Coordinates of C-alpha atoms and ligand atoms in Angstrom, one line a residue:
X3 CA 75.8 -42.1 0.5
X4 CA 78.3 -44.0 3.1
X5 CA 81.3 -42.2 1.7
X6 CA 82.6 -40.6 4.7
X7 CA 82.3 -37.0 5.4
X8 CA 84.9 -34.2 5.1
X9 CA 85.8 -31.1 8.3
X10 CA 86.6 -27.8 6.9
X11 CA 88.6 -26.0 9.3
X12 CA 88.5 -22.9 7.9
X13 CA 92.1 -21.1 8.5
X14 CA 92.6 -17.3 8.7
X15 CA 89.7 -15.7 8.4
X16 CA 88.3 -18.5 10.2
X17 CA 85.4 -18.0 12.5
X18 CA 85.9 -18.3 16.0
X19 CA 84.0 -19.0 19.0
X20 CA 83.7 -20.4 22.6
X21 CA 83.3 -23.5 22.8
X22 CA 80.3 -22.5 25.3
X23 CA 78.6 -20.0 22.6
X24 CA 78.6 -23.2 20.0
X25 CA 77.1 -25.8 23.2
X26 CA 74.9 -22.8 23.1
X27 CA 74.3 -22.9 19.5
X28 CA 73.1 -26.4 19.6
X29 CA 70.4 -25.4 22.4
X30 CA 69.5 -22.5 20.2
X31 CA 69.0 -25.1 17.1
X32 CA 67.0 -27.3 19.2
X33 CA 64.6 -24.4 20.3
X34 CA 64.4 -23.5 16.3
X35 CA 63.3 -27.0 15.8
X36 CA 60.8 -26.6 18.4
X37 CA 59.3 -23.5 16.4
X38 CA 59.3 -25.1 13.4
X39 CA 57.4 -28.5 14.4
X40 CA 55.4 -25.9 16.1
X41 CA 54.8 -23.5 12.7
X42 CA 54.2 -27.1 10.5
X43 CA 51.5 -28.6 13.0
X44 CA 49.6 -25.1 13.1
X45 CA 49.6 -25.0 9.5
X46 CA 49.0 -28.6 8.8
X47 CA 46.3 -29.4 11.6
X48 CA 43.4 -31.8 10.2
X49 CA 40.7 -29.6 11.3
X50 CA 41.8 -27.2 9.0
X51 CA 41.1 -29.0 5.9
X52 CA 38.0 -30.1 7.5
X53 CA 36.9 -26.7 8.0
X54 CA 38.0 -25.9 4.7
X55 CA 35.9 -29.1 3.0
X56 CA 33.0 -28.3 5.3
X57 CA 33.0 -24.4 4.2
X58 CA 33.1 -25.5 0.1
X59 CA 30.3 -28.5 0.8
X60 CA 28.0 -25.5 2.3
X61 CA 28.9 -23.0 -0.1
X62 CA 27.3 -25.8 -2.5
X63 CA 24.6 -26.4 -0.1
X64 CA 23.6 -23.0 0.0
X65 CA 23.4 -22.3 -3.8
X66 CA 20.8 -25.3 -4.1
X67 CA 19.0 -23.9 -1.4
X68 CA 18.7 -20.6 -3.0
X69 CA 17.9 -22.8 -6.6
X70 CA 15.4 -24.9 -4.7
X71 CA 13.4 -21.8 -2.9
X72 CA 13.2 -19.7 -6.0
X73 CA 11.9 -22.8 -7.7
X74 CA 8.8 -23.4 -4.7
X75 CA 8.3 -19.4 -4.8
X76 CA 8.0 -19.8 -8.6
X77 CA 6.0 -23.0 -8.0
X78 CA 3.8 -20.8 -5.4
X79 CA 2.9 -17.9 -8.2
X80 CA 2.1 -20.8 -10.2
X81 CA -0.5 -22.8 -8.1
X82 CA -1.9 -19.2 -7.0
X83 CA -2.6 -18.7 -11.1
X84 CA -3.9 -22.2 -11.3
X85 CA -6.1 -21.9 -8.0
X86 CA -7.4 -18.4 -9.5
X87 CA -8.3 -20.1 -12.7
X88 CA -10.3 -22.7 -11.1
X89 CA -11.8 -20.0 -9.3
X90 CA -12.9 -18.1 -12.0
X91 CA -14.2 -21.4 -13.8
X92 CA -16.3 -22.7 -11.0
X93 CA -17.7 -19.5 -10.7
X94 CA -18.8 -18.9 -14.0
X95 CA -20.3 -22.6 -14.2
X96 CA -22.2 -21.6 -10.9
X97 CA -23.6 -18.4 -12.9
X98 CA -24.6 -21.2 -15.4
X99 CA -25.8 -23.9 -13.6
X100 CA -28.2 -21.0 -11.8
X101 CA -29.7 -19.7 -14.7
X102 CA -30.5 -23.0 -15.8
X103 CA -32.1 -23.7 -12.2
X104 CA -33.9 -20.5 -11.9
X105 CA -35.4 -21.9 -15.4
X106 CA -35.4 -18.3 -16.9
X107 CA -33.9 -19.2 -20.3
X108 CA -36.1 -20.6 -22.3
X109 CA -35.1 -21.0 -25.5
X110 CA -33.9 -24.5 -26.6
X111 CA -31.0 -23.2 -28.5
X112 CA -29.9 -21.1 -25.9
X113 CA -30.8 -23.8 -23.3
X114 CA -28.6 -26.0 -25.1
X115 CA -26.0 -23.4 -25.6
X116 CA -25.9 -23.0 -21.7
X117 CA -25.7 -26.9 -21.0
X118 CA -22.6 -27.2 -23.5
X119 CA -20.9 -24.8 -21.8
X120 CA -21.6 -26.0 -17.9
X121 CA -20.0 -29.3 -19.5
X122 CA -17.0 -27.4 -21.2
X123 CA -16.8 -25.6 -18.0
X124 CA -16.8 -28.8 -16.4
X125 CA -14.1 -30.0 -18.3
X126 CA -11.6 -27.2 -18.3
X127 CA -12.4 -26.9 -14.5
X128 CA -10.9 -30.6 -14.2
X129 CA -7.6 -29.7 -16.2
X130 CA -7.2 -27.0 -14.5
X131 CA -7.5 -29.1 -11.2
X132 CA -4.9 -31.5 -12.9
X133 CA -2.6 -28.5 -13.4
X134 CA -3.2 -27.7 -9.5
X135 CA -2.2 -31.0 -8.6
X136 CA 0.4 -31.4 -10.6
X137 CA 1.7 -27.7 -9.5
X138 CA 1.5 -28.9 -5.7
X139 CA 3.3 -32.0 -6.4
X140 CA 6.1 -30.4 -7.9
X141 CA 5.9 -27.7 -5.0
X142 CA 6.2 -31.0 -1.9
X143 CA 9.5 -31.9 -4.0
X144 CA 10.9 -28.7 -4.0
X145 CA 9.9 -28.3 -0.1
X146 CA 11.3 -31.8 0.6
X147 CA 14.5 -30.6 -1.0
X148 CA 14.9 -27.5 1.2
X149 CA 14.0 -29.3 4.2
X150 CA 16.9 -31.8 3.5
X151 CA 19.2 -29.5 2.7
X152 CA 18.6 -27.2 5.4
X153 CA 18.7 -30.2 7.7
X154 CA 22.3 -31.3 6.0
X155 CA 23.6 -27.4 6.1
X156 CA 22.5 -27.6 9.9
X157 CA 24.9 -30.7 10.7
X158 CA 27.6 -29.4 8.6
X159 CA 27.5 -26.2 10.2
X160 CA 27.4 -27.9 13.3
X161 CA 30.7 -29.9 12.4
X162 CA 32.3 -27.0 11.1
X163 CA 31.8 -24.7 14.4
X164 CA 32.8 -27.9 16.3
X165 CA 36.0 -28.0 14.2
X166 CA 36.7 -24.4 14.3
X167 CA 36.3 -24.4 18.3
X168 CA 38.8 -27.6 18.2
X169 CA 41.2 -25.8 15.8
X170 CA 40.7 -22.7 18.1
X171 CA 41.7 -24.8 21.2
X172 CA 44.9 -26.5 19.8
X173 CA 46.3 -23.0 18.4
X174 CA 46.0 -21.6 21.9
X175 CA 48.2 -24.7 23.0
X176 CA 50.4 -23.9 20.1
X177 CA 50.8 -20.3 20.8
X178 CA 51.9 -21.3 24.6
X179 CA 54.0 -23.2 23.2
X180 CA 56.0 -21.1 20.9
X181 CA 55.6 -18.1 23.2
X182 CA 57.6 -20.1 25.8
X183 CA 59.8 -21.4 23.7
X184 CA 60.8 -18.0 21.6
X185 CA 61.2 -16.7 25.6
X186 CA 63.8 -19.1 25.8
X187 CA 65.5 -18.6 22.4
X188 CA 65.4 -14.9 23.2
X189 CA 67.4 -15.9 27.0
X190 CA 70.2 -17.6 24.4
X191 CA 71.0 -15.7 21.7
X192 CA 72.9 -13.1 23.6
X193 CA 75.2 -15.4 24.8
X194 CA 76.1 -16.4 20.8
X195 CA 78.0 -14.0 19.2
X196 CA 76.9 -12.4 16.3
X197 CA 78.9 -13.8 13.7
X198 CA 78.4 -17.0 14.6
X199 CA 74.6 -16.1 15.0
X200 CA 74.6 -15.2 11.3
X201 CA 76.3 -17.9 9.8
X202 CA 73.8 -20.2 11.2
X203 CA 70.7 -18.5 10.8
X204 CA 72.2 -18.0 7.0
X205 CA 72.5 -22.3 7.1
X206 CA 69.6 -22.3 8.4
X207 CA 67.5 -21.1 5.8
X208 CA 68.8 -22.9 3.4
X209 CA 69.5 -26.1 5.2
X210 CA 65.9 -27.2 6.1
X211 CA 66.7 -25.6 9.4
X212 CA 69.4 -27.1 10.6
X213 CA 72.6 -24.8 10.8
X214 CA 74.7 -26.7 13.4
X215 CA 74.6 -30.0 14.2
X216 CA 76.3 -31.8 16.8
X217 CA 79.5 -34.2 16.0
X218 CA 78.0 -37.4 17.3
X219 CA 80.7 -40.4 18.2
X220 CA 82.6 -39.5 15.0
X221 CA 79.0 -38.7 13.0
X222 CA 77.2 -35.5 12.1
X223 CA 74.0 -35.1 13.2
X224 CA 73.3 -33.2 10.7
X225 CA 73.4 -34.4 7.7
X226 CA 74.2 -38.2 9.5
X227 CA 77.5 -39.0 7.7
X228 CA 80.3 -40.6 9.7
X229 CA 83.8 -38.7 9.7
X230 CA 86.7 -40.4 8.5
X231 CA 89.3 -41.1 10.9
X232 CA 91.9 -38.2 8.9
X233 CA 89.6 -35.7 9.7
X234 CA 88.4 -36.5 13.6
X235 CA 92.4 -36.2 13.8
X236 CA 92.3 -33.1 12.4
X237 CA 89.0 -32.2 14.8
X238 CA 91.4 -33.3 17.8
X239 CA 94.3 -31.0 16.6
X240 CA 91.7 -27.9 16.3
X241 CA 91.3 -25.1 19.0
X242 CA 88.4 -25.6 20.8
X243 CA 87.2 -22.0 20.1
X244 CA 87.6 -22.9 16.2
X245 CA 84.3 -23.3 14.2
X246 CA 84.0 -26.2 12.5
X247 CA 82.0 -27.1 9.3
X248 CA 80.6 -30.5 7.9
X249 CA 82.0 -30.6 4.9
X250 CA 79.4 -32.9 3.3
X251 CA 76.4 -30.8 4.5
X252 CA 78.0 -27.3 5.3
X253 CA 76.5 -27.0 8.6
X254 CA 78.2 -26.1 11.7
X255 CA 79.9 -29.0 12.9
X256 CA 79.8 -28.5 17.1
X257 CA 81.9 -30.5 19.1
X258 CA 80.7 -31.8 22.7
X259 CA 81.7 -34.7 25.4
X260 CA 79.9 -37.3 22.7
X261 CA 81.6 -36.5 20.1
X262 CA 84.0 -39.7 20.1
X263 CA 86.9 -37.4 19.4
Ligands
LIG303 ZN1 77.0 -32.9 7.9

């Protein structure tokens, strides 16, 4: 990786340019890596996958809310049928239990017919209590359930707006930022020709988004390899208005008072 880097100084149809369109260049490129950092952190923010997690935990809180109502509206028709029942026994035993009082039946074995069923009354009146209970019980758990899943969907949901409105505020930051910043990439580019303008957005894209780098005290910053002496001669012999590639990286290669030339 230390071998040293190579110039290509392209000759006929080489590109040329002043050597204040390429300074130029190199502010553009620093403004491009602005945007960038910029694009990345907007799409890479942490309260993005938070809002994303919190939106999926709720989606699942919501579906067991829905499971756990339809089970106490089912558990409600069911203690209302139960309840009924119970009704209906009690009343029935009360028919019972008057007739017996009022002491109008009078024979023994219908007497004794109406005593066994008061107690068989009695009896199925208490299951049916026990199935009321039991019903009810069953009814709490399901209530308890909504009542702690509506309280957890209430603090996610709390979290997630709180996220959103801190996701909201750093985009607006974000946005300042890049609209001031493409103001001042718009101000530059006129003064880069064209050509030179295409080249390096063609770099660019597929250079992760560097297309010129700076010749630093004999190095490129672009792709950080040091030039070997042969070719920093060769940098020295070239017109300033040639442009100049890094031969290990391809990128435009801009000289400036740093250089080390
Ligand atoms: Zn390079």
């Amino acid at each position: 990786m230390d071998s040293p880097g190579r110039v290509t100084i392209a000759k006929g149809t080489a590109l040329n340019a002043s050597a204040a369109s390429q300074a130029r260049l190199l502010d553009l490129q620093a403004l491009d890596a602005a945007l960038d950092r910029l694009a990345h952190r907007r799409r890479t923010l942490p309260e993005l996958a938070s809002i994303e997690a919190l939106g999926t935990r709720l989606r699942e809180i919501d579906d067991a809310l829905v499971t756990a109502r339809t089970l106490d509206s089912d558990l409600a028709r069911e203690q209302s049928k139960a309840e009924a029942d119970v009704d209906q026994v009690r009343s029935r035993a009360e028919r019972d239990q008057q007739r017996l009082d009022a002491g109008s039946v009078s024979s023994p074995r219908e007497l004794e017919n109406l005593q066994s069923e008061i107690a068989s009354l009695g009896k199925r009146r208490s299951d049916l209590e026990d199935v009321v209970l039991e019903v009810m019980e069953r009814r709490e758990a399901a209530q308890g359930e909504i009542a702690a899943l509506s309280a957890e969907r209430d603090t996610l949901a709390g979290e997630a707006a709180a996220a959103a409105t801190r996701r909201d505020e750093v985009f607006a930051e974000i946005d300042a930022e890049g609209a001031a910043t493409s103001a001042a990439r718009a101000a530059i580019v006129p003064d880069i020709p064209d050509e030179l303008l295409a080249l390096y957005e063609k770099i660019r894209a597929s250079s992760d988004g560097v297309g010129a780098a700076a010749l630093h005290r004999g190095r490129c910053e672009g792709c950080h390899l040091s030039l070997n002496p042969g070719d920093l001669a060769h940098i020295r012999d070239a017109a300033p208005d040639a442009v100049l590639r890094c031969e290990e990286c391809r990128r435009i290669l801009v000289r400036t008072p740093e250089s080390g030339l």
